[in-house]
Short mmCIF file of C-alpha atoms and ligand atoms in Angstrom, two decimals:
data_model
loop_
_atom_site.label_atom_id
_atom_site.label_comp_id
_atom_site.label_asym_id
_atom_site.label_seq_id
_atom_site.Cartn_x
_atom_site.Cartn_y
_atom_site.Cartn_z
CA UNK A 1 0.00 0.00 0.00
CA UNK A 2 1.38 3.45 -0.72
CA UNK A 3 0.49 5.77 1.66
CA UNK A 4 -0.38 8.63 -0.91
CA UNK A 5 -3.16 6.84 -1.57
CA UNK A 6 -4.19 5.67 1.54
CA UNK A 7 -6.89 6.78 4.28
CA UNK A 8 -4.56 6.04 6.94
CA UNK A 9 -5.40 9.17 8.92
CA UNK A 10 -3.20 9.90 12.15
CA UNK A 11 -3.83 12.88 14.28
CA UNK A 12 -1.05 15.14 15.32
CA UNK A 13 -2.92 15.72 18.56
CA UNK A 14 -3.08 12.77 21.55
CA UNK A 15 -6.97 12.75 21.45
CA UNK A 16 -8.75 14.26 24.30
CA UNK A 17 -11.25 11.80 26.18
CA UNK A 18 -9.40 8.58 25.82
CA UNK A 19 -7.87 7.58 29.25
CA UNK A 20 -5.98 4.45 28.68
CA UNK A 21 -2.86 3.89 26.21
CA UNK A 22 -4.57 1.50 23.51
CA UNK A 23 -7.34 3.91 23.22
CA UNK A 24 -5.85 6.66 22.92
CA UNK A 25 -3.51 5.16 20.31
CA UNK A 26 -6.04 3.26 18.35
CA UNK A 27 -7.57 6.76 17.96
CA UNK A 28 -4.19 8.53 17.12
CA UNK A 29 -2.88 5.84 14.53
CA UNK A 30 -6.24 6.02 12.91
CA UNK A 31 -7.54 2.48 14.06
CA UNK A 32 -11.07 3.20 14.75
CA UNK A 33 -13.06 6.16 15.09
CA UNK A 34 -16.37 6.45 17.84
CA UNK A 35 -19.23 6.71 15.73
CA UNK A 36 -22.01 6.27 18.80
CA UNK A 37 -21.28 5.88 22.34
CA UNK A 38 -19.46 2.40 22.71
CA UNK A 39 -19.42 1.99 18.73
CA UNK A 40 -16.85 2.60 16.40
CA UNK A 41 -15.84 2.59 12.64
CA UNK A 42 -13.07 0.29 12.17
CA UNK A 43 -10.76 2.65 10.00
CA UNK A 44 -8.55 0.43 7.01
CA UNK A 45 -5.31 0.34 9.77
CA UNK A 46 -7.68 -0.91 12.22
CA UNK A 47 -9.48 -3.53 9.97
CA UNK A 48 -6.34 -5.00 9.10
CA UNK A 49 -5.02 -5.73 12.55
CA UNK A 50 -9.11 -7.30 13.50
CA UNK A 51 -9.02 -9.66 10.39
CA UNK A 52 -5.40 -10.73 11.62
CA UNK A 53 -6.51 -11.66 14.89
CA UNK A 54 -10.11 -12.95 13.61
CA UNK A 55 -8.48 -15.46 11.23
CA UNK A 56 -6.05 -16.71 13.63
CA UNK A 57 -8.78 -17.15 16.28
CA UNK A 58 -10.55 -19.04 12.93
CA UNK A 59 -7.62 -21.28 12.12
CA UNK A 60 -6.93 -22.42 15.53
CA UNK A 61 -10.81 -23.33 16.05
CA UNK A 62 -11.21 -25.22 12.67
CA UNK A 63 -8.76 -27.97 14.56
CA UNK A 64 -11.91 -28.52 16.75
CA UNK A 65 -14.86 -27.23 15.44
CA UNK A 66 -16.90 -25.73 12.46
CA UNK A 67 -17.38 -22.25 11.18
CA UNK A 68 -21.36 -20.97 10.44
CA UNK A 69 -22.65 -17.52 10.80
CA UNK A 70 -25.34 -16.90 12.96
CA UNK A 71 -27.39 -13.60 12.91
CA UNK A 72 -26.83 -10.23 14.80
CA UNK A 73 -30.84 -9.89 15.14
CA UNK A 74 -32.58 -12.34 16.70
CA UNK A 75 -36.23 -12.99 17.55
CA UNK A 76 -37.25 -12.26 20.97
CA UNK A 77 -39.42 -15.78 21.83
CA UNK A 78 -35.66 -17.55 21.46
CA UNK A 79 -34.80 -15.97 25.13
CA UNK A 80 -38.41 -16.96 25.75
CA UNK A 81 -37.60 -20.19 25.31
CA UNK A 82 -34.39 -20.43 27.09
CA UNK A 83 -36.24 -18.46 29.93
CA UNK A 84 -33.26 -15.64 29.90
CA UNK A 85 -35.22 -12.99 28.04
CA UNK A 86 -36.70 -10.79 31.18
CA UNK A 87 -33.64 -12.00 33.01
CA UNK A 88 -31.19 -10.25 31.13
CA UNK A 89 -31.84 -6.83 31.69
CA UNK A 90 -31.17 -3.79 30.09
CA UNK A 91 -27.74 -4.78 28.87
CA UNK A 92 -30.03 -6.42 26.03
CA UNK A 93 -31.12 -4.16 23.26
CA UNK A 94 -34.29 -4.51 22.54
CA UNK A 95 -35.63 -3.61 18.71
CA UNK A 96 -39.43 -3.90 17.46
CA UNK A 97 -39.61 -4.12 13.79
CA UNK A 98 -42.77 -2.97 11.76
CA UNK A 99 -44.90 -5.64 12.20
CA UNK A 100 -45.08 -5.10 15.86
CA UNK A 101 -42.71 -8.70 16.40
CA UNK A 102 -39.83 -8.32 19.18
CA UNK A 103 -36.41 -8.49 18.28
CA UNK A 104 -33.27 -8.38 19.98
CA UNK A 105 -29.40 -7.52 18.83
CA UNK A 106 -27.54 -10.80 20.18
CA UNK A 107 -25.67 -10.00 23.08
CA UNK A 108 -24.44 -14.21 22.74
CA UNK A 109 -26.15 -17.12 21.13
CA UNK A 110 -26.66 -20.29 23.08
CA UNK A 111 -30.53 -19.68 22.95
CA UNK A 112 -30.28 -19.61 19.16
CA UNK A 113 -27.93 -22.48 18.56
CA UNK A 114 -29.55 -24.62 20.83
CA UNK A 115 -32.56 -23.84 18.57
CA UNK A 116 -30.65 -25.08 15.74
CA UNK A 117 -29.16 -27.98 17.11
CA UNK A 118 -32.09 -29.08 18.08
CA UNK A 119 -34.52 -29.03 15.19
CA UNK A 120 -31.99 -31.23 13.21
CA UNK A 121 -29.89 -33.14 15.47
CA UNK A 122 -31.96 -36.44 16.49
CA UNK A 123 -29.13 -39.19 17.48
CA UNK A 124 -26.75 -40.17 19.89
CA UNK A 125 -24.85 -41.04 16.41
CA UNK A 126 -24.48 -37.25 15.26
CA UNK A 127 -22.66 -36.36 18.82
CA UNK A 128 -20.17 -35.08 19.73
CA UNK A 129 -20.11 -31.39 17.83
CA UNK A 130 -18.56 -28.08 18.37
CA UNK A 131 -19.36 -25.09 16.70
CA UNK A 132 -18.19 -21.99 16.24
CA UNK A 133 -19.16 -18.40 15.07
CA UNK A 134 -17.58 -15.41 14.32
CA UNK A 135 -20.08 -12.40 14.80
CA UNK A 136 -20.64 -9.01 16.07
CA UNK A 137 -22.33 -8.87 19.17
CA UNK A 138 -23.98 -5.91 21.07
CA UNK A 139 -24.56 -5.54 24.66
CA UNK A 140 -25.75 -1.99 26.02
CA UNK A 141 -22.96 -1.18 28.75
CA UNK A 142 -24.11 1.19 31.44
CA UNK A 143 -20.53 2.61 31.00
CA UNK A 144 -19.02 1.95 27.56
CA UNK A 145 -15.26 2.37 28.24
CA UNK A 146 -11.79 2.31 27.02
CA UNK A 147 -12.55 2.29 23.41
CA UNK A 148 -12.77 -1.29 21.73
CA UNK A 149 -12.34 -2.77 25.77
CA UNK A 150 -15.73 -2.23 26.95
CA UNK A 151 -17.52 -1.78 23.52
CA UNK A 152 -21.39 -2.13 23.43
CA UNK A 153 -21.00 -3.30 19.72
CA UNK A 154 -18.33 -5.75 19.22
CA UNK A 155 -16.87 -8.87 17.48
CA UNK A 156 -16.70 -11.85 19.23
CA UNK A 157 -16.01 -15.74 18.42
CA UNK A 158 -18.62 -17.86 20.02
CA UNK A 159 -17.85 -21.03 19.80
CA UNK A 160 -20.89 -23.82 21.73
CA UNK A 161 -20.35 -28.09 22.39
CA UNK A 162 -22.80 -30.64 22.52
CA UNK A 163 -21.78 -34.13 24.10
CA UNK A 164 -23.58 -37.19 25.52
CA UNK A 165 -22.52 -37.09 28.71
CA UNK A 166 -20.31 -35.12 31.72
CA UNK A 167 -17.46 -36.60 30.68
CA UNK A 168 -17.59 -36.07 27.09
CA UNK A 169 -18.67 -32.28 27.72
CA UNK A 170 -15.45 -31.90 30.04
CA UNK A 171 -13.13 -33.06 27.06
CA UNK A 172 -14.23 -30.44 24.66
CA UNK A 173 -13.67 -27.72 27.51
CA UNK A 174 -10.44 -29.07 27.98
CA UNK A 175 -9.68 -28.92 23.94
CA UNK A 176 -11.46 -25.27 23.75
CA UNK A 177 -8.92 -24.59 26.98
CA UNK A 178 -5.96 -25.83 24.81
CA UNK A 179 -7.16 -24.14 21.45
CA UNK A 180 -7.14 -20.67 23.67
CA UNK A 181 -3.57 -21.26 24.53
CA UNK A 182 -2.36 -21.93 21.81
CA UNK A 183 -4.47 -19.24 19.71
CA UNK A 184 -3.43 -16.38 22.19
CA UNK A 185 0.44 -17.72 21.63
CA UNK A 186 0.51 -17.35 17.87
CA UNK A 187 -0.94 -13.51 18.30
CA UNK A 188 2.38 -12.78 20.54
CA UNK A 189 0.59 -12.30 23.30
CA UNK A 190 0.52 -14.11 27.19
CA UNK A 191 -3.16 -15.08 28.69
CA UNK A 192 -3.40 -16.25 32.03
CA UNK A 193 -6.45 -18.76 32.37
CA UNK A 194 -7.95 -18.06 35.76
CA UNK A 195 -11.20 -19.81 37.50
CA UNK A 196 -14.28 -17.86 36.95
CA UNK A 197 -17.38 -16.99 38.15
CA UNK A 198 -19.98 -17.95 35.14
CA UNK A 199 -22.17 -15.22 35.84
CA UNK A 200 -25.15 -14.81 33.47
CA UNK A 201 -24.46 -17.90 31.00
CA UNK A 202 -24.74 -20.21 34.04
CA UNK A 203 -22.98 -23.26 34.88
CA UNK A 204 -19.78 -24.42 37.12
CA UNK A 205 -17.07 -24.83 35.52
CA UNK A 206 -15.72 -21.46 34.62
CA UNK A 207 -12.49 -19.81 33.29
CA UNK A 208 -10.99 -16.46 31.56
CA UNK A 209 -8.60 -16.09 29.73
CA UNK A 210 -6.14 -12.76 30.92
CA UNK A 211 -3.79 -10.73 28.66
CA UNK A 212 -1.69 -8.67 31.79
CA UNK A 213 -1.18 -5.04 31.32
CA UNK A 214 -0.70 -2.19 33.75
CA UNK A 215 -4.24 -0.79 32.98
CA UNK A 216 -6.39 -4.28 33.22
CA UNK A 217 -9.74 -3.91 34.47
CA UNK A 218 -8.86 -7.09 37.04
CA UNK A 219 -6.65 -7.27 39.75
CA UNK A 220 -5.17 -10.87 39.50
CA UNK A 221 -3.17 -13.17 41.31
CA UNK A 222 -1.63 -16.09 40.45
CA UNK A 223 1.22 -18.75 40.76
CA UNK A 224 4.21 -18.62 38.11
CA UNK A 225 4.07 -22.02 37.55
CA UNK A 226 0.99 -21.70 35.27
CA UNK A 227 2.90 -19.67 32.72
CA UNK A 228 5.36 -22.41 32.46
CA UNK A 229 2.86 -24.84 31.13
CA UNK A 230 4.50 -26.96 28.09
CA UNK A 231 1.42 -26.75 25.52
CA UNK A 232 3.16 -28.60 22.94
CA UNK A 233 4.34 -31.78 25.62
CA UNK A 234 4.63 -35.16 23.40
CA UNK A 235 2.91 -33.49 20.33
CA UNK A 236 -0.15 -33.05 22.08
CA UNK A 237 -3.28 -33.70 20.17
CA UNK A 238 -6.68 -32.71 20.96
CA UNK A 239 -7.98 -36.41 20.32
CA UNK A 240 -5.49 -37.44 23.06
CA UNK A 241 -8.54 -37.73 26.00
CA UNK A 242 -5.86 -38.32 29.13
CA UNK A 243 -3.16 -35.76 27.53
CA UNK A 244 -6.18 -33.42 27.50
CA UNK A 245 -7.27 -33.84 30.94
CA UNK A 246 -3.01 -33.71 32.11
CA UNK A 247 -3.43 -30.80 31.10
CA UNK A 248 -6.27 -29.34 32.23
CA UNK A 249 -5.17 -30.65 36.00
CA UNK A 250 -1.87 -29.10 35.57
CA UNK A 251 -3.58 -25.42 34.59
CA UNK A 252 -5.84 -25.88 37.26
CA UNK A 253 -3.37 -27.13 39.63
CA UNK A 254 -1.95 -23.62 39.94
CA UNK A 255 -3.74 -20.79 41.88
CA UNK A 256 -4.91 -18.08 39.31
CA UNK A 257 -7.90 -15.96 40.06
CA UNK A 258 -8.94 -12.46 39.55
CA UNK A 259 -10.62 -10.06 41.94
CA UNK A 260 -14.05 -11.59 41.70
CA UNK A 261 -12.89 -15.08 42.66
CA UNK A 262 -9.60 -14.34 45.02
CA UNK A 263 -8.95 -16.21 48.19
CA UNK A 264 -6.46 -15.27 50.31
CA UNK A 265 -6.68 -18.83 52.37
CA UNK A 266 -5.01 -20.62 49.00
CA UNK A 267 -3.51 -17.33 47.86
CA UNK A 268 -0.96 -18.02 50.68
CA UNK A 269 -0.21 -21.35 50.13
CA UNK A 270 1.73 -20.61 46.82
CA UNK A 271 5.25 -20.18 47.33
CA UNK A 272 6.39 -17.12 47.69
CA UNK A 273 8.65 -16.22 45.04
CA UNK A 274 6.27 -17.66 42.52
CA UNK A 275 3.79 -15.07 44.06
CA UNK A 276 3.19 -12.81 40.78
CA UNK A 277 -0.06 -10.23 41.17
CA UNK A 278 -1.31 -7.08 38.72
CA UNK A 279 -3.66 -6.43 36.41
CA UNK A 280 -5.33 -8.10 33.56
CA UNK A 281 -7.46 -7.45 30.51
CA UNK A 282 -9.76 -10.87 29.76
CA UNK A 283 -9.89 -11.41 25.92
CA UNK A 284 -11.70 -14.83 26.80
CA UNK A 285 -14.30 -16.92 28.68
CA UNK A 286 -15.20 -20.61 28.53
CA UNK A 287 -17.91 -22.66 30.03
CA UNK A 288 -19.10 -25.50 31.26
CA UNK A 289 -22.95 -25.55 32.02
CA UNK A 290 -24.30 -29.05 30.95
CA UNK A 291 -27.73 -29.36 30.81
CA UNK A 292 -29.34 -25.76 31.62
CA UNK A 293 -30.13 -24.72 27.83
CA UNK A 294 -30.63 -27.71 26.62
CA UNK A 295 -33.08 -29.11 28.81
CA UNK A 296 -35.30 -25.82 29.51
CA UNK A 297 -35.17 -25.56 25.18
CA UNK A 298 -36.58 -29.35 24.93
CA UNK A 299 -32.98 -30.56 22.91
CA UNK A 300 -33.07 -34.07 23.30
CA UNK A 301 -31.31 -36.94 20.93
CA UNK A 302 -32.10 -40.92 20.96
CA UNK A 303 -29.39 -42.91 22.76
CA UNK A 304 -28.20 -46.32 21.42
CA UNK A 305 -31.16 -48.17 23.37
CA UNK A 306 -33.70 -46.02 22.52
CA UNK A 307 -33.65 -43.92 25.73
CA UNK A 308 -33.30 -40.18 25.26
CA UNK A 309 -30.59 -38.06 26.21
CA UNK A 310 -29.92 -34.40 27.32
CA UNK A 311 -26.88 -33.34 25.65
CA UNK A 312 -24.64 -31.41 27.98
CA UNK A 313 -23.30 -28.12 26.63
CA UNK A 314 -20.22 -25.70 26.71
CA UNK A 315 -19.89 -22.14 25.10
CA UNK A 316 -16.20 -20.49 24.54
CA UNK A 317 -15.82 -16.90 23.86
CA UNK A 318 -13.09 -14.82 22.28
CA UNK A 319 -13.03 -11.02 22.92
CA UNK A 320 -11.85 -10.33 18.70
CA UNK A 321 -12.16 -6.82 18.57
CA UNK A 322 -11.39 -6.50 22.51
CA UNK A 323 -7.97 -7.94 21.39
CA UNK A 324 -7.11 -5.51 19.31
CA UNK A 325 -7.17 -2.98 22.57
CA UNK A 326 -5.36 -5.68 24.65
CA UNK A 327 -2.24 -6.55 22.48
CA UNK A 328 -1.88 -2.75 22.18
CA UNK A 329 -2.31 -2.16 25.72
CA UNK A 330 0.28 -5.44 26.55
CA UNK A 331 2.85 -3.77 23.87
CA UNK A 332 3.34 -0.65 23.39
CA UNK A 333 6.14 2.38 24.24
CA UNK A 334 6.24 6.11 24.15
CA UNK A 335 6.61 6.22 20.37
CA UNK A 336 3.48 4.32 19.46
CA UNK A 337 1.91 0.55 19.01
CA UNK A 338 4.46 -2.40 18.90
CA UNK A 339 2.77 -4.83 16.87
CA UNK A 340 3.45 -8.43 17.59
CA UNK A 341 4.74 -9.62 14.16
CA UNK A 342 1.61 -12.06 13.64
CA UNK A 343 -1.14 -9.28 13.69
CA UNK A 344 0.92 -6.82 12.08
CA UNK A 345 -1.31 -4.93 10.04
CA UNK A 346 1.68 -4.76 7.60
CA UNK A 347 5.30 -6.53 8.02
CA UNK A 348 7.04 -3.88 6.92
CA UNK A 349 7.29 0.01 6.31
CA UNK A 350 9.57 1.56 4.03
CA UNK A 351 10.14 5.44 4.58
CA UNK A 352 12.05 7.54 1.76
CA UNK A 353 13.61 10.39 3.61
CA UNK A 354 13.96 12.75 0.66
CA UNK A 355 10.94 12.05 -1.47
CA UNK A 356 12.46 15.10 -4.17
CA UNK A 357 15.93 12.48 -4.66
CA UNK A 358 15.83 10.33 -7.71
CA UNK A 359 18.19 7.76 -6.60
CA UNK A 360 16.22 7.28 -2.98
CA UNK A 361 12.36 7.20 -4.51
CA UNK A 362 14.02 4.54 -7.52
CA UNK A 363 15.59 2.24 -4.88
CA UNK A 364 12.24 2.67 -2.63
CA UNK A 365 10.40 1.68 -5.72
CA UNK A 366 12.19 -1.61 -6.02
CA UNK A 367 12.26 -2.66 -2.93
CA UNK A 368 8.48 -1.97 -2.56
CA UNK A 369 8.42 -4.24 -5.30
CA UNK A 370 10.36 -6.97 -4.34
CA UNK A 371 9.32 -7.13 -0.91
CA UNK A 372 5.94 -8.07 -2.14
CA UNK A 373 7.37 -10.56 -5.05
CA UNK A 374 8.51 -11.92 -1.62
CA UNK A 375 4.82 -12.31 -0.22
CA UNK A 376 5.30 -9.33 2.77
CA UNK A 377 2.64 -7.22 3.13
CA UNK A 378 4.04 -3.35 2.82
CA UNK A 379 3.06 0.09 3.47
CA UNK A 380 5.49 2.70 1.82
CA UNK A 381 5.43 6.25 2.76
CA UNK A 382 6.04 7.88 -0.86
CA UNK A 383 4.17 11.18 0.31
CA UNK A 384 6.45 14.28 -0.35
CA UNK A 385 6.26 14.66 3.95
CA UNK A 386 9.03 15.40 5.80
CA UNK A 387 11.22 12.22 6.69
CA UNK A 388 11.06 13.45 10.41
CA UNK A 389 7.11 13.07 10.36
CA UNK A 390 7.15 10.06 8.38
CA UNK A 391 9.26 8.05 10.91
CA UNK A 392 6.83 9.07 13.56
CA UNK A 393 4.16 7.87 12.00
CA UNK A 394 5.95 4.65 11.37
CA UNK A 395 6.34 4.12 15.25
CA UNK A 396 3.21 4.65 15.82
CA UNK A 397 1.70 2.49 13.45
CA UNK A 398 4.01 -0.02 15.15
CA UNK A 399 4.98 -2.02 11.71
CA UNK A 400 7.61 -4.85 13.05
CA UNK A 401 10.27 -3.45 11.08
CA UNK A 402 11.09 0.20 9.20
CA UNK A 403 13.22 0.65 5.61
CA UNK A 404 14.56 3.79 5.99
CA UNK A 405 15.80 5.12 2.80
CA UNK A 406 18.10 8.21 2.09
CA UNK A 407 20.66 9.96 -0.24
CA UNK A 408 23.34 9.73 2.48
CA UNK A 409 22.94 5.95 3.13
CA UNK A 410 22.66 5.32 -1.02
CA UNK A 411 26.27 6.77 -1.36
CA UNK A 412 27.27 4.28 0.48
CA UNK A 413 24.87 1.83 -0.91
CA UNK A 414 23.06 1.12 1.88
CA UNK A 415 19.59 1.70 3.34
CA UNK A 416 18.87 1.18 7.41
CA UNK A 417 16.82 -1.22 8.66
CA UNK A 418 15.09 -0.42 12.05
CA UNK A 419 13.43 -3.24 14.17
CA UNK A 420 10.08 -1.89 16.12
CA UNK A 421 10.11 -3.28 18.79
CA UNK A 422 13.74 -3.59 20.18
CA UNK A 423 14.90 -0.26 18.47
CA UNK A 424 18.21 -1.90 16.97
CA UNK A 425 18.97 -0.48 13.45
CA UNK A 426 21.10 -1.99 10.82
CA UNK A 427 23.11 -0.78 7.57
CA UNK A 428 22.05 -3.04 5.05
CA UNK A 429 22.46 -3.33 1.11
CA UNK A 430 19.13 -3.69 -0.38
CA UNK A 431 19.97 -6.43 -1.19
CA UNK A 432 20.76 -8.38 2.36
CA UNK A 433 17.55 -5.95 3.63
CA UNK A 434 14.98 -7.99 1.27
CA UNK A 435 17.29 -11.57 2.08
CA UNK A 436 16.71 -10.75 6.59
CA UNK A 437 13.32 -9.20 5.93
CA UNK A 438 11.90 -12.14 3.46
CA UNK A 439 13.49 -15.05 5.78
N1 5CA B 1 -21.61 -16.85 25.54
C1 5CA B 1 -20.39 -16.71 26.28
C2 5CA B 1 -19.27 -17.41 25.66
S1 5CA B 1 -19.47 -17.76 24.01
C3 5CA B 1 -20.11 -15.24 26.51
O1 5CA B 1 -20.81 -14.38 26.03
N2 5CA B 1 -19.04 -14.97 27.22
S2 5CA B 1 -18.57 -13.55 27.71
O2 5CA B 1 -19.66 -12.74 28.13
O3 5CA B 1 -17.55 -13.75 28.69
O4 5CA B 1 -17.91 -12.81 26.49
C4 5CA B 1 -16.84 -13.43 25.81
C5 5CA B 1 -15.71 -12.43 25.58
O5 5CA B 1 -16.20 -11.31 24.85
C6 5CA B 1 -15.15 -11.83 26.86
O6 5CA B 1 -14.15 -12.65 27.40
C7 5CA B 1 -14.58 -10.51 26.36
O7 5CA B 1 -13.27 -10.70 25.87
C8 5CA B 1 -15.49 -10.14 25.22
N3 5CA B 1 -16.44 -9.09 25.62
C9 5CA B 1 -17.49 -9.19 26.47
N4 5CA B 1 -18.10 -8.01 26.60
C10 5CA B 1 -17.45 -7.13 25.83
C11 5CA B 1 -17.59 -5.74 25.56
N5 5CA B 1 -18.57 -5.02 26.09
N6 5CA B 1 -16.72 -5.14 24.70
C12 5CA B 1 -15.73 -5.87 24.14
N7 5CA B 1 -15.53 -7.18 24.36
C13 5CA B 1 -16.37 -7.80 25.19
#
């Protein structure tokens, strides 16, 4: 992408109103811009990043589930059904449409898959299932905050199980636990599962998923010895029932809790020097409620001898847009966003410091070029800007890596290469720059 012919708008000014890093910088490096109260616009830079994290989130589930697309609006006599509908509150938004019928935006979508399940699912034979959804959600916050953190509109992957018993319904947790892990490790980022309280979706078995960072909305505590969990131990697979479960016990086995759920009678039996405590953003939920939606919906399949059976059910949220806010939040300096290099919204930005010099815009051209021949994904500054404003939008964009390219380096044949995140910058030819930048 060249940037002279992008809408990639950054504002000179730190916006006014935003009180926490990610928002404000989200606003600043033209992410996303409020168009209601707890809604945005998500601006090209900000799309980019979103679809990154979206379609890892999407890759990682596929290895358990399957994708479908349920609707934002959904009829009111679902919740009915479920029995949730008056319980919910006025965090549900609640829409009438001409013919007097009630409607609802989805604030979450067990009711509605349940529904689905149900009218076609008849035998024990077509169980287990998971299945996922990636959607746009809206729940009417009484305090909207911190940009894309406490959204009322926002995108989240809901992902729901159906097994035949218990212990069947504890194995896909424990894959959906696992999945999480490892999704949240390919994005760069560190989340701390920690028991939960299940609040409003019901159910026992409980846990969120925590991204730390200075301004979380939790306080958490929790042993160091759940960070060190080995994810990939023995090539673990997710059909691998008692790897699974090692797992899940080992997770478990370590205190972790947040504010809502802390006890100080186990908090003290961790050591001490594995003591760690701070704050925490959670970009996910899972749970474990068997039986509540299934039976008070009427879902029922016909067991091998003609008995019928209750499936038990799970549901496993991601926070997708909330993400977006957290990795910012968890990385981050002075300058601007430090994008983990998986949900970069580009790999690479190449800056021509004197966009009036032949010699600099001809070897910015051809690297442009060849850096996409070599599949990176590229934004090049070729606006006639000054090369000091140029490199400060660069930082702030938080690209992974900057081409800086100017007369003085070309007489020596060599353009600098500046790594994001750890600062370090490099004289390259262009020609070892494309050979470290395309390895
Ligand atoms: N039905 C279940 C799981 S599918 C559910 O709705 N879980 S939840 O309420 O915990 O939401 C799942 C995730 O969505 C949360 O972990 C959080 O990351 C994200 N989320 C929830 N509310 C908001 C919000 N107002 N703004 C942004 N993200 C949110």
């Amino acid at each position: 992408m060249r940037l002279s012919q992008a809408f990639l708008p950054v504002l000179k000014e730190t916006p006014s109103g935003a009180e926490i890093a990610s928002h404000k910088l989200m606003l600043q490096a033209g992410l996303i811009r409020q168009t209601a109260a707890g809604i945005y616009a998500w601006l090209p830079l900000g799309i980019r990043v979103l679809k990154k994290i979206e379609q890892i989130v999407r890759e990682e589930q596929d290895r358990i589930g399957q994708e479908m697309l349920m609707p934002t609006i959904q009829p009111a006599d679902l919740w009915r059904e479920s029995g949730r509908y008056d319980a919910y509150g006025p965090e549900m938004l609640r829409i009438t449409d001409r013919h007097d019928r009630e409607m609802l935006y989805g604030p979450t979508n067990e009711d509605m898959i349940t529904a689905l399940f149900r009218d076609d699912v008849k035998s024990y034979r077509e169980l287990p299932r998971m299945l996922y959804h990636i959607q746009w959600k809206f729940r009417d916050e009484v305090r909207p905050r911190f940009g894309v953190m406490r959204g009322r509109e926002f995108l989240m992957k809901d992902a729901y199980s159906f097994d035949l018993d218990e212990e069947g319904a504890k194995l896909s947790y424990y894959r959906q636990l696992l999945a999480y892990l490892r999704t949240f490790r390919r994005m760069g980022i560190k989340a701390v599962p920690m028991q939960a309280d299940s609040g409003p979706i019901g159910g026992k078995l409980s846990h969120e998923f925590l991204v730390l960072a200075p301004n979380g909305e939790s306080e958490v505590f929790y042993d160091a010895a759940v960070e060190d969990v080995d994810l990939d131990r023995d090539g673990l697979s997710y059909d691998d029932d008692a790897g699974l479960k090692a797992l899940f016990d080992e997770v478990t086995g370590a205190y972790a809790r947040t504010d809502e759920t802390h006890e100080e009678e186990y908090w003290a039996q961790v050591p001490e020097d594995a003591k760690r405590t701070g704050r925490g953003i959670e970009v996910g939920h899972i749970f474990y409620f068997g039986p509540k939606y299934s039976e008070a919906m009427g879902l029922k399949v016909s067991g091998s001898d003609g008995s019928m059976i209750t499936p038990m059910m799970g549901s496993y949220g991601v926070g997708v847009s909330r993400l977006v806010g957290a990795i910012i939040e968890a990385s981050h300096d002075e300058n601007g966003i430090i994008w983990p290099e998986a949900v970069a919204p580009w790999n690479v930005g190449i800056v021509t410091m004197r966009a009036d010099d032949d010699a600099t815009v001809a070897a910015a051209e051809s690297l442009y070029g060849d850096l996409q021949a070599a599949g990176l994904d590229v934004l090049y500054d070729d606006r006639d800007e000054r090369g000091g404003v140029k490199l400060g939008g660069m930082d702030l964009m938080g690209l992974p890596w900057q081409v800086i390219i100017g007369p003085r380096g070309l007489k020596d044949g060599v353009v600098e290469v500046k790594n994001r995140a750890t600062g370090e910058r490099e004289q390259l030819t262009v020609q070892d720059t494309l050979a470290k930048l395309s390895s």
